[in-house]
C-alpha atoms as a PDB file:
ATOM      1  CA  UNK A   1      68.374  20.395  -9.115  1.00  0.00           C
ATOM      2  CA  UNK A   2      68.311  19.376 -12.701  1.00  0.00           C
ATOM      3  CA  UNK A   3      65.340  17.248 -14.054  1.00  0.00           C
ATOM      4  CA  UNK A   4      66.100  13.927 -15.540  1.00  0.00           C
ATOM      5  CA  UNK A   5      63.872  11.617 -17.553  1.00  0.00           C
ATOM      6  CA  UNK A   6      65.098   8.024 -18.056  1.00  0.00           C
ATOM      7  CA  UNK A   7      62.901   5.896 -20.296  1.00  0.00           C
ATOM      8  CA  UNK A   8      63.586   1.877 -20.240  1.00  0.00           C
ATOM      9  CA  UNK A   9      62.258   0.467 -23.530  1.00  0.00           C
ATOM     10  CA  UNK A  10      60.314  -2.386 -21.777  1.00  0.00           C
ATOM     11  CA  UNK A  11      58.816  -0.494 -19.041  1.00  0.00           C
ATOM     12  CA  UNK A  12      59.224   3.317 -18.713  1.00  0.00           C
ATOM     13  CA  UNK A  13      60.473   4.645 -15.342  1.00  0.00           C
ATOM     14  CA  UNK A  14      60.181   8.395 -14.811  1.00  0.00           C
ATOM     15  CA  UNK A  15      62.690   9.968 -12.411  1.00  0.00           C
ATOM     16  CA  UNK A  16      61.959  13.642 -11.602  1.00  0.00           C
ATOM     17  CA  UNK A  17      64.077  15.800  -9.110  1.00  0.00           C
ATOM     18  CA  UNK A  18      61.865  18.623  -7.495  1.00  0.00           C
ATOM     19  CA  UNK A  19      63.228  20.878  -4.984  1.00  0.00           C
ATOM     20  CA  UNK A  20      65.986  18.555  -3.873  1.00  0.00           C
ATOM     21  CA  UNK A  21      63.555  15.447  -3.474  1.00  0.00           C
ATOM     22  CA  UNK A  22      63.767  12.783  -5.927  1.00  0.00           C
ATOM     23  CA  UNK A  23      60.922  10.658  -6.502  1.00  0.00           C
ATOM     24  CA  UNK A  24      60.442   7.403  -8.808  1.00  0.00           C
ATOM     25  CA  UNK A  25      57.199   6.524 -10.711  1.00  0.00           C
ATOM     26  CA  UNK A  26      56.505   3.379 -12.750  1.00  0.00           C
ATOM     27  CA  UNK A  27      55.035   4.183 -16.013  1.00  0.00           C
ATOM     28  CA  UNK A  28      52.778   1.639 -17.707  1.00  0.00           C
ATOM     29  CA  UNK A  29      54.336   0.842 -21.252  1.00  0.00           C
ATOM     30  CA  UNK A  30      51.820   2.163 -23.789  1.00  0.00           C
ATOM     31  CA  UNK A  31      50.638  -0.174 -26.337  1.00  0.00           C
ATOM     32  CA  UNK A  32      51.694   0.529 -29.986  1.00  0.00           C
ATOM     33  CA  UNK A  33      48.582   1.188 -32.680  1.00  0.00           C
ATOM     34  CA  UNK A  34      49.435  -2.348 -34.109  1.00  0.00           C
ATOM     35  CA  UNK A  35      49.335  -4.082 -30.553  1.00  0.00           C
ATOM     36  CA  UNK A  36      45.902  -2.181 -29.611  1.00  0.00           C
ATOM     37  CA  UNK A  37      44.318  -3.190 -32.860  1.00  0.00           C
ATOM     38  CA  UNK A  38      45.512  -6.836 -32.431  1.00  0.00           C
ATOM     39  CA  UNK A  39      43.743  -6.817 -28.931  1.00  0.00           C
ATOM     40  CA  UNK A  40      40.571  -5.396 -30.383  1.00  0.00           C
ATOM     41  CA  UNK A  41      40.362  -7.662 -33.397  1.00  0.00           C
ATOM     42  CA  UNK A  42      36.907  -9.061 -33.150  1.00  0.00           C
ATOM     43  CA  UNK A  43      37.102 -11.044 -36.681  1.00  0.00           C
ATOM     44  CA  UNK A  44      38.609 -11.056 -39.940  1.00  0.00           C
ATOM     45  CA  UNK A  45      37.188  -9.590 -43.119  1.00  0.00           C
ATOM     46  CA  UNK A  46      38.034 -10.016 -46.755  1.00  0.00           C
ATOM     47  CA  UNK A  47      37.624  -7.374 -49.428  1.00  0.00           C
ATOM     48  CA  UNK A  48      35.177  -8.476 -52.269  1.00  0.00           C
ATOM     49  CA  UNK A  49      36.282  -5.312 -54.446  1.00  0.00           C
ATOM     50  CA  UNK A  50      38.973  -2.827 -54.011  1.00  0.00           C
ATOM     51  CA  UNK A  51      37.825  -0.486 -51.396  1.00  0.00           C
ATOM     52  CA  UNK A  52      39.152   2.951 -49.941  1.00  0.00           C
ATOM     53  CA  UNK A  53      40.195   2.774 -46.186  1.00  0.00           C
ATOM     54  CA  UNK A  54      39.293   6.162 -44.782  1.00  0.00           C
ATOM     55  CA  UNK A  55      40.597   8.055 -41.920  1.00  0.00           C
ATOM     56  CA  UNK A  56      36.878   8.544 -40.599  1.00  0.00           C
ATOM     57  CA  UNK A  57      33.576   7.748 -42.085  1.00  0.00           C
ATOM     58  CA  UNK A  58      33.297   9.843 -45.389  1.00  0.00           C
ATOM     59  CA  UNK A  59      36.857  11.340 -44.684  1.00  0.00           C
ATOM     60  CA  UNK A  60      40.222  11.265 -46.272  1.00  0.00           C
ATOM     61  CA  UNK A  61      41.569   8.016 -48.140  1.00  0.00           C
ATOM     62  CA  UNK A  62      44.401   6.312 -46.395  1.00  0.00           C
ATOM     63  CA  UNK A  63      44.786   3.749 -48.964  1.00  0.00           C
ATOM     64  CA  UNK A  64      43.276   0.834 -50.726  1.00  0.00           C
ATOM     65  CA  UNK A  65      42.177  -2.535 -48.999  1.00  0.00           C
ATOM     66  CA  UNK A  66      42.535  -4.700 -52.266  1.00  0.00           C
ATOM     67  CA  UNK A  67      40.153  -7.275 -53.495  1.00  0.00           C
ATOM     68  CA  UNK A  68      40.950 -10.785 -52.045  1.00  0.00           C
ATOM     69  CA  UNK A  69      43.116  -9.586 -49.216  1.00  0.00           C
ATOM     70  CA  UNK A  70      42.272  -9.852 -45.422  1.00  0.00           C
ATOM     71  CA  UNK A  71      42.044  -7.403 -42.478  1.00  0.00           C
ATOM     72  CA  UNK A  72      41.288  -7.383 -38.710  1.00  0.00           C
ATOM     73  CA  UNK A  73      37.661  -6.248 -38.103  1.00  0.00           C
ATOM     74  CA  UNK A  74      38.060  -4.050 -35.024  1.00  0.00           C
ATOM     75  CA  UNK A  75      34.724  -2.583 -34.570  1.00  0.00           C
ATOM     76  CA  UNK A  76      31.781  -1.461 -36.566  1.00  0.00           C
ATOM     77  CA  UNK A  77      29.495   1.590 -36.610  1.00  0.00           C
ATOM     78  CA  UNK A  78      26.277   3.131 -38.488  1.00  0.00           C
ATOM     79  CA  UNK A  79      26.825   6.072 -40.610  1.00  0.00           C
ATOM     80  CA  UNK A  80      25.475   7.916 -43.760  1.00  0.00           C
ATOM     81  CA  UNK A  81      23.834   5.861 -46.301  1.00  0.00           C
ATOM     82  CA  UNK A  82      26.079   4.599 -49.300  1.00  0.00           C
ATOM     83  CA  UNK A  83      25.935   2.655 -52.378  1.00  0.00           C
ATOM     84  CA  UNK A  84      29.096   0.703 -53.094  1.00  0.00           C
ATOM     85  CA  UNK A  85      29.945  -2.795 -54.400  1.00  0.00           C
ATOM     86  CA  UNK A  86      26.223  -3.315 -55.718  1.00  0.00           C
ATOM     87  CA  UNK A  87      25.058  -2.911 -51.893  1.00  0.00           C
ATOM     88  CA  UNK A  88      23.414   0.058 -50.247  1.00  0.00           C
ATOM     89  CA  UNK A  89      23.763   0.280 -46.541  1.00  0.00           C
ATOM     90  CA  UNK A  90      24.627   2.280 -43.439  1.00  0.00           C
ATOM     91  CA  UNK A  91      27.200   0.089 -41.750  1.00  0.00           C
ATOM     92  CA  UNK A  92      30.853   0.814 -41.780  1.00  0.00           C
ATOM     93  CA  UNK A  93      33.856  -1.189 -40.269  1.00  0.00           C
ATOM     94  CA  UNK A  94      36.801   0.079 -38.586  1.00  0.00           C
ATOM     95  CA  UNK A  95      39.843  -2.223 -39.904  1.00  0.00           C
ATOM     96  CA  UNK A  96      43.637  -2.820 -39.495  1.00  0.00           C
ATOM     97  CA  UNK A  97      45.477  -3.980 -42.498  1.00  0.00           C
ATOM     98  CA  UNK A  98      49.190  -3.828 -42.728  1.00  0.00           C
ATOM     99  CA  UNK A  99      49.529  -1.251 -40.057  1.00  0.00           C
ATOM    100  CA  UNK A 100      46.919   1.110 -41.478  1.00  0.00           C
ATOM    101  CA  UNK A 101      43.718   1.426 -39.754  1.00  0.00           C
ATOM    102  CA  UNK A 102      40.490   3.113 -40.890  1.00  0.00           C
ATOM    103  CA  UNK A 103      36.878   2.642 -42.011  1.00  0.00           C
ATOM    104  CA  UNK A 104      35.440   0.924 -45.000  1.00  0.00           C
ATOM    105  CA  UNK A 105      31.887   0.241 -46.142  1.00  0.00           C
ATOM    106  CA  UNK A 106      30.775  -3.200 -44.909  1.00  0.00           C
ATOM    107  CA  UNK A 107      29.058  -4.091 -48.333  1.00  0.00           C
ATOM    108  CA  UNK A 108      32.505  -4.287 -49.871  1.00  0.00           C
ATOM    109  CA  UNK A 109      33.719  -6.948 -47.384  1.00  0.00           C
ATOM    110  CA  UNK A 110      32.769 -10.373 -46.035  1.00  0.00           C
ATOM    111  CA  UNK A 111      33.434 -11.821 -42.693  1.00  0.00           C
ATOM    112  CA  UNK A 112      35.816 -14.866 -42.752  1.00  0.00           C
END
């Protein structure tokens, strides 16, 4: 028997034939990155200066969080000491802005 996989956009249903026996199993729809970030948004932050959004704390830059723009604050973490935007600190924020999620130094943003 051939294996058949059918996916419906709203709620995926997998139908798999095995040894002549067909079974149906409901699969919960996965949240997109944007939906998951929106659900985890604890507050909003605004950039005091242009600041890099990084894939990990101290990692590769994914883009810029531009001065005066806002983003969703998803979480915070401690990391290595930094000096940026006239502030020395160890707190980093995980933000989502226009579909890009990553880490920024907390000294360059303000909670709004």
